[in-house]
CSV table of C-alpha atoms in Angstrom, one decimal:
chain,number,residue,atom,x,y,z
A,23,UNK,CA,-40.8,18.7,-0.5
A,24,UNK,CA,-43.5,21.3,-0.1
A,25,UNK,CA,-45.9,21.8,2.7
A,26,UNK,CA,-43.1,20.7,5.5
A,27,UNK,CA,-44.7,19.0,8.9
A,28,UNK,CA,-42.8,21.2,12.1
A,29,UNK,CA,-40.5,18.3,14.3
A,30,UNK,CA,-42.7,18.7,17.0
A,31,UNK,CA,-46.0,17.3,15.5
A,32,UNK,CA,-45.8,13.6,16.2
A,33,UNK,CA,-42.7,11.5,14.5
A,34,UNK,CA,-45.8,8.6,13.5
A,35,UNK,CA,-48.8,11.5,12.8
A,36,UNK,CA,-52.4,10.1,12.9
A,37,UNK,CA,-53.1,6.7,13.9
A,38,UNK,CA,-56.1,6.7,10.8
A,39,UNK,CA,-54.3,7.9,8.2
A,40,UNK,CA,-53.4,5.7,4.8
A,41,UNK,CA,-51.3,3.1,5.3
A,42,UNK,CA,-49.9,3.7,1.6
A,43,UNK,CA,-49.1,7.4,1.9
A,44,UNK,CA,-46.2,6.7,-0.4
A,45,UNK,CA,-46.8,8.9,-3.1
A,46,UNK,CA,-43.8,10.9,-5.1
A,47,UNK,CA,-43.7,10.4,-8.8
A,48,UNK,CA,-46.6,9.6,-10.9
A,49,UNK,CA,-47.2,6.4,-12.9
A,50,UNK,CA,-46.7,8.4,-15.9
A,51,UNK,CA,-43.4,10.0,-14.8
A,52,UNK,CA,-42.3,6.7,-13.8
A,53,UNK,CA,-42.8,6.2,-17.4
A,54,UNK,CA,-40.9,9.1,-18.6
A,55,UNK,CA,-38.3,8.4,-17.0
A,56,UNK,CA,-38.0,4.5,-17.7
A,57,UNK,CA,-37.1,5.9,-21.2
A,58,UNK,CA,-33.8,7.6,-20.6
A,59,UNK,CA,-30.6,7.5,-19.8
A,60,UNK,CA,-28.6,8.6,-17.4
A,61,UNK,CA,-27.7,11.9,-18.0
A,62,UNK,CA,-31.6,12.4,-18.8
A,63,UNK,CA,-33.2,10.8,-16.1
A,64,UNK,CA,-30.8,13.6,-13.7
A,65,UNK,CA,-31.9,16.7,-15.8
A,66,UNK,CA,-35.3,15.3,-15.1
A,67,UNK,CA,-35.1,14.4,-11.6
A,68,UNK,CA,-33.6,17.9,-11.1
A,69,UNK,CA,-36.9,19.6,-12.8
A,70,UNK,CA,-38.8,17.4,-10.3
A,71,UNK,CA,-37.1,18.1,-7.5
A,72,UNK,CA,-37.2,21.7,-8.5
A,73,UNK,CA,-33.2,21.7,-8.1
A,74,UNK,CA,-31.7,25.1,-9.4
A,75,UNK,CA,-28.0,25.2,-7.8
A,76,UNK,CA,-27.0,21.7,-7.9
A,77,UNK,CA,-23.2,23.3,-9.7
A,78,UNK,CA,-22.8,25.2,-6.0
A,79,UNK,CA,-25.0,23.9,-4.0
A,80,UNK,CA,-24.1,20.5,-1.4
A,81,UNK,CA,-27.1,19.8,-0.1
A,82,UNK,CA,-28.9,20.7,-3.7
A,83,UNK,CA,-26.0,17.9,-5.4
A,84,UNK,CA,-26.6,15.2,-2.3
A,85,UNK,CA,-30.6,15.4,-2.6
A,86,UNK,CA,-30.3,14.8,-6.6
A,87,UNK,CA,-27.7,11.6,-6.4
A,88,UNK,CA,-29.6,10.2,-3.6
A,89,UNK,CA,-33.2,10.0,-6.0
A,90,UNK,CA,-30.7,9.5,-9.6
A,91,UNK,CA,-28.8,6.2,-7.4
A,92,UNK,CA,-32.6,5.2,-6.0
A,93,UNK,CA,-34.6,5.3,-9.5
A,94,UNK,CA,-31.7,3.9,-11.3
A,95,UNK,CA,-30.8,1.2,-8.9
A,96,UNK,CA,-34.4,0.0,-8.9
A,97,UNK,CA,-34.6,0.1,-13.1
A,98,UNK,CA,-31.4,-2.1,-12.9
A,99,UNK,CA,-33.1,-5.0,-10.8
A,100,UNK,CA,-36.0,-4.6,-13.3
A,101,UNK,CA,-38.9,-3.3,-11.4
A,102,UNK,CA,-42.2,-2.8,-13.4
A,103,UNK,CA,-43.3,1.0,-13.6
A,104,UNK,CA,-45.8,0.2,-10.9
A,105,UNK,CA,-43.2,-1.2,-8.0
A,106,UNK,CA,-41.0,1.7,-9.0
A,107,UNK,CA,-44.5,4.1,-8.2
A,108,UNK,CA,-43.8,2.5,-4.9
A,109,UNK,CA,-40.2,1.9,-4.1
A,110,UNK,CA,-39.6,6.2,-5.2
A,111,UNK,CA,-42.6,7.2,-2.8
A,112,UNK,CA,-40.7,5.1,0.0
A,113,UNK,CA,-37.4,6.4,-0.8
A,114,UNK,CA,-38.8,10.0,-0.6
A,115,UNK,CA,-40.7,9.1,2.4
A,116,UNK,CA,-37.4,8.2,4.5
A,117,UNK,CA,-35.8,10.8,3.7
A,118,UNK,CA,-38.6,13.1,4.3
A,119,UNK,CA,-38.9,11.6,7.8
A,120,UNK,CA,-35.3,12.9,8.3
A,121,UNK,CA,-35.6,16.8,7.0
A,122,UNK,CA,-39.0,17.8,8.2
A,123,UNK,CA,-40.0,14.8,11.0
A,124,UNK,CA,-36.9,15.1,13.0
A,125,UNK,CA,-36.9,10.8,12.9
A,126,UNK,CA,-34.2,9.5,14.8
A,127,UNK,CA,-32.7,6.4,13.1
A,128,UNK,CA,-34.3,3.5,15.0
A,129,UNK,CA,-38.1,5.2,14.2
A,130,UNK,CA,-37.0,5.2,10.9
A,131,UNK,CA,-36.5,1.7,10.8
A,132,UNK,CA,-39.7,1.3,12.1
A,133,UNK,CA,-41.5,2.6,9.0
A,134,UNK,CA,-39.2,0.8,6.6
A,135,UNK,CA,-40.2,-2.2,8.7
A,136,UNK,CA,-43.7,-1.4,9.0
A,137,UNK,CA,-44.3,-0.5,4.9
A,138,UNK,CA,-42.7,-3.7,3.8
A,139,UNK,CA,-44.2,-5.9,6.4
A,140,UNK,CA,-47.2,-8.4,5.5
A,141,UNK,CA,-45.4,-8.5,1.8
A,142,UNK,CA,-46.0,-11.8,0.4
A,143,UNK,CA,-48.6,-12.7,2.5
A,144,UNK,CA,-52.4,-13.6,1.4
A,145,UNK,CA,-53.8,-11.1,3.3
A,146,UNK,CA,-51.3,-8.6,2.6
A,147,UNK,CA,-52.9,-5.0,1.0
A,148,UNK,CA,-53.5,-5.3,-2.4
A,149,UNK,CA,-53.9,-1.8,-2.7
A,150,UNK,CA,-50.6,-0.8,-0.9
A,151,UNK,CA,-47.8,1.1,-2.7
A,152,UNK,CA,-45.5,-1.4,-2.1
A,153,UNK,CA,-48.0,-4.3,-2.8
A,154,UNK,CA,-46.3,-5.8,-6.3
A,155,UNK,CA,-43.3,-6.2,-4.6
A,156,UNK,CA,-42.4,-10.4,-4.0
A,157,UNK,CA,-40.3,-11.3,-1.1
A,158,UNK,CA,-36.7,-11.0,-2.5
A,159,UNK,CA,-37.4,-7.6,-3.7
A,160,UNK,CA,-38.5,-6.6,-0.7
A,161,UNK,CA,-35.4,-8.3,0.9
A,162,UNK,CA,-33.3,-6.1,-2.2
A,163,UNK,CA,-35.3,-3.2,-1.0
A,164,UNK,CA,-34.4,-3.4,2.4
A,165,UNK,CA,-30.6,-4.0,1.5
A,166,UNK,CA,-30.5,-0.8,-0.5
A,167,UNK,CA,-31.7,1.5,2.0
A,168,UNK,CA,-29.4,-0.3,4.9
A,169,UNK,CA,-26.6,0.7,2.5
A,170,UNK,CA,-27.6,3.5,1.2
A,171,UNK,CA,-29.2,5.5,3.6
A,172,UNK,CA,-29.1,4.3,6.8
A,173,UNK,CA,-25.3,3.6,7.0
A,174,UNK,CA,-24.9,7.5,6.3
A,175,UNK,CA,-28.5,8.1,8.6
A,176,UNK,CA,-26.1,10.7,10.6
A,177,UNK,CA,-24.7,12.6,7.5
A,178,UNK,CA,-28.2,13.0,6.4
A,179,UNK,CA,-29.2,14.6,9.4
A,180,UNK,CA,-26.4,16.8,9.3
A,181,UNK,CA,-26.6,17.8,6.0
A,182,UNK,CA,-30.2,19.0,6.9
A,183,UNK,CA,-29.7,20.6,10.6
A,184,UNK,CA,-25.9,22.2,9.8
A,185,UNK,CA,-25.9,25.2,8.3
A,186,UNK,CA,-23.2,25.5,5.5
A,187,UNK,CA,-20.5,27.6,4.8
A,188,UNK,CA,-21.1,29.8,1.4
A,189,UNK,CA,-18.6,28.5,-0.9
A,190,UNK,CA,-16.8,31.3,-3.0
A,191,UNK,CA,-16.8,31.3,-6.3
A,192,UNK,CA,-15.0,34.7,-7.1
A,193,UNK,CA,-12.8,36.8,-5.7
A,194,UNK,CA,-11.2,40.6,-6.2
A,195,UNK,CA,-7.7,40.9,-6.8
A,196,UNK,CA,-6.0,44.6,-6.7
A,197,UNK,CA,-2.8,44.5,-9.6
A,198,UNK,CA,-0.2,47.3,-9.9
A,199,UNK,CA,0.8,48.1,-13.0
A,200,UNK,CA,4.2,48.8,-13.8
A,201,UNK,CA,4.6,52.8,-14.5
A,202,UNK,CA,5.9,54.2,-18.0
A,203,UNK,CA,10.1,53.4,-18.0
A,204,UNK,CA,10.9,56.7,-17.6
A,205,UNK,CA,10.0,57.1,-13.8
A,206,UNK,CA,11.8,55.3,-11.8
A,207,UNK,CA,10.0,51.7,-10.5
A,208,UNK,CA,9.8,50.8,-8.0
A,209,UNK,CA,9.6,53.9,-6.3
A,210,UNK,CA,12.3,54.6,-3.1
A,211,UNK,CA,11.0,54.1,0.4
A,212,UNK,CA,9.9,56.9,1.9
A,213,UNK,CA,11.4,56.1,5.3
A,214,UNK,CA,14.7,55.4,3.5
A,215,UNK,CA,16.1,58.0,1.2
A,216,UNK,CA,15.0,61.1,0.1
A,217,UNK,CA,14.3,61.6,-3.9
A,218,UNK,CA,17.2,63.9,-4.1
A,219,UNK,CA,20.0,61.6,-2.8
A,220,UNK,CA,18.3,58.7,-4.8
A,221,UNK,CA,18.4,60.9,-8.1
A,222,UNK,CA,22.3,62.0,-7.2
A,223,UNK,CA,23.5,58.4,-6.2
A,224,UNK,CA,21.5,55.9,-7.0
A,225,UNK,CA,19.8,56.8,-10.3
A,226,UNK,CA,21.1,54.8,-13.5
A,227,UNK,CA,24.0,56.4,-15.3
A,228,UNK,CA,23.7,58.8,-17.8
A,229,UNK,CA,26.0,58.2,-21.2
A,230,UNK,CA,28.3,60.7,-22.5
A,231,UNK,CA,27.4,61.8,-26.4
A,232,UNK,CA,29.7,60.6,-28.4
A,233,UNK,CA,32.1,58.3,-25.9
A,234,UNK,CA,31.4,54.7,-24.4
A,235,UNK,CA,31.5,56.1,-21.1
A,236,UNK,CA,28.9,57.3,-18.1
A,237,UNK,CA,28.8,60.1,-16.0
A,238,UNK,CA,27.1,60.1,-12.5
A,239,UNK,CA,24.2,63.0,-12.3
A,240,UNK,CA,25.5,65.4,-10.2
């Protein structure tokens, strides 16, 4: 998610530029990750994303379930290697439109609408991202991201315009430790008696020698 476009710049950029401009894992990553399992394809979606507090970190844990869900949802319904190229770069793309594009819901739409439109059609791109994707899988496509992104479009904003609080994951506790058994513990209040009438009164009794009676100090 490098080189980050300020929200001001315009929410649809440059009228000329690629209509493909999905692009966020390679064909051979794609590949690499086809091969393993769950557990693996998140340590390696985590290296991708270049994820390094995802144990304390929300946003860091959100970012990296949202991209494990995507890749693994779309190896489920059996997509090739070359229309999961395509289906990742526009699941990055959305939510990329969020974080650094500042797209409200309805313009997000749009672009959904306007990379999946023409699919299945003669004169539809052959060279577009998204091109090796048939009707129903565009229809599945669309189905996902209603679900799984824009039901929760407003948490995602939040989770990248709100600042956080820092959780804490330590904290210092002062412990008294109880004094040798020969002093007195706890020690008298100072506003209530004084030493000596705590010593004379209070103080446990002392055992005669020799008898199975006590004596009060005195």
């Amino acid at each position: 998610m490098e080189n980050m476009i300020n929200c001001k710049e315009s929410v649809y950029g440059n009228e000329n530029e690629d209509a493909a401009p999905y692009v966020f894992l390679t064909s051979s990553e794609i590949d690499t990750l086809l091969e393993l399992d769950i557990s693996g394809l998140q340590r390696k979606l985590q290296e991708f994303l270049n994820l390094k507090e995802i144990q304390t970190d929300l946003k860091e844990c959100i970012l990296l379930d949202y991209y494990v869900e995507g890749f693994w949802w779309g190896k489920e319904n059996k997509f090739t290697s070359q229309q999961l190229e395509g289906f990742m770069g526009l699941l990055h793309k959305l939510l990329d439109n969020i974080e650094n594009k500042c797209m409200s819901m309805e313009q997000n739409l749009q672009e959904l609408g306007k990379a999946l439109v023409g699919i299945g059609q003669s004169d539809y791109d052959k060279k577009a991202c998204l091109a090796s994707l048939n009707v129903d899988q565009a229809k599945d496509v669309i189905n996902y991201f209603k679900v799984g992104l824009f039901q929760h479009y407003r948490l995602y904003e939040c989770m990248f315009s709100v600042p956080r609080d820092v959780m804490v994951i330590g904290a210092e506790q002062t412990i008294e430790v109880v004094k040798p058994a020969e002093t007195p513990f706890p020690a008298p209040l100072e506003e209530g008696i004084s030493f000596e009438v705590y010593s004379k009164y209070i103080a446990p009794l002392t055992p005669i020698a020799g008898q199975d009676t006590f004596q009060v100090q005195c």
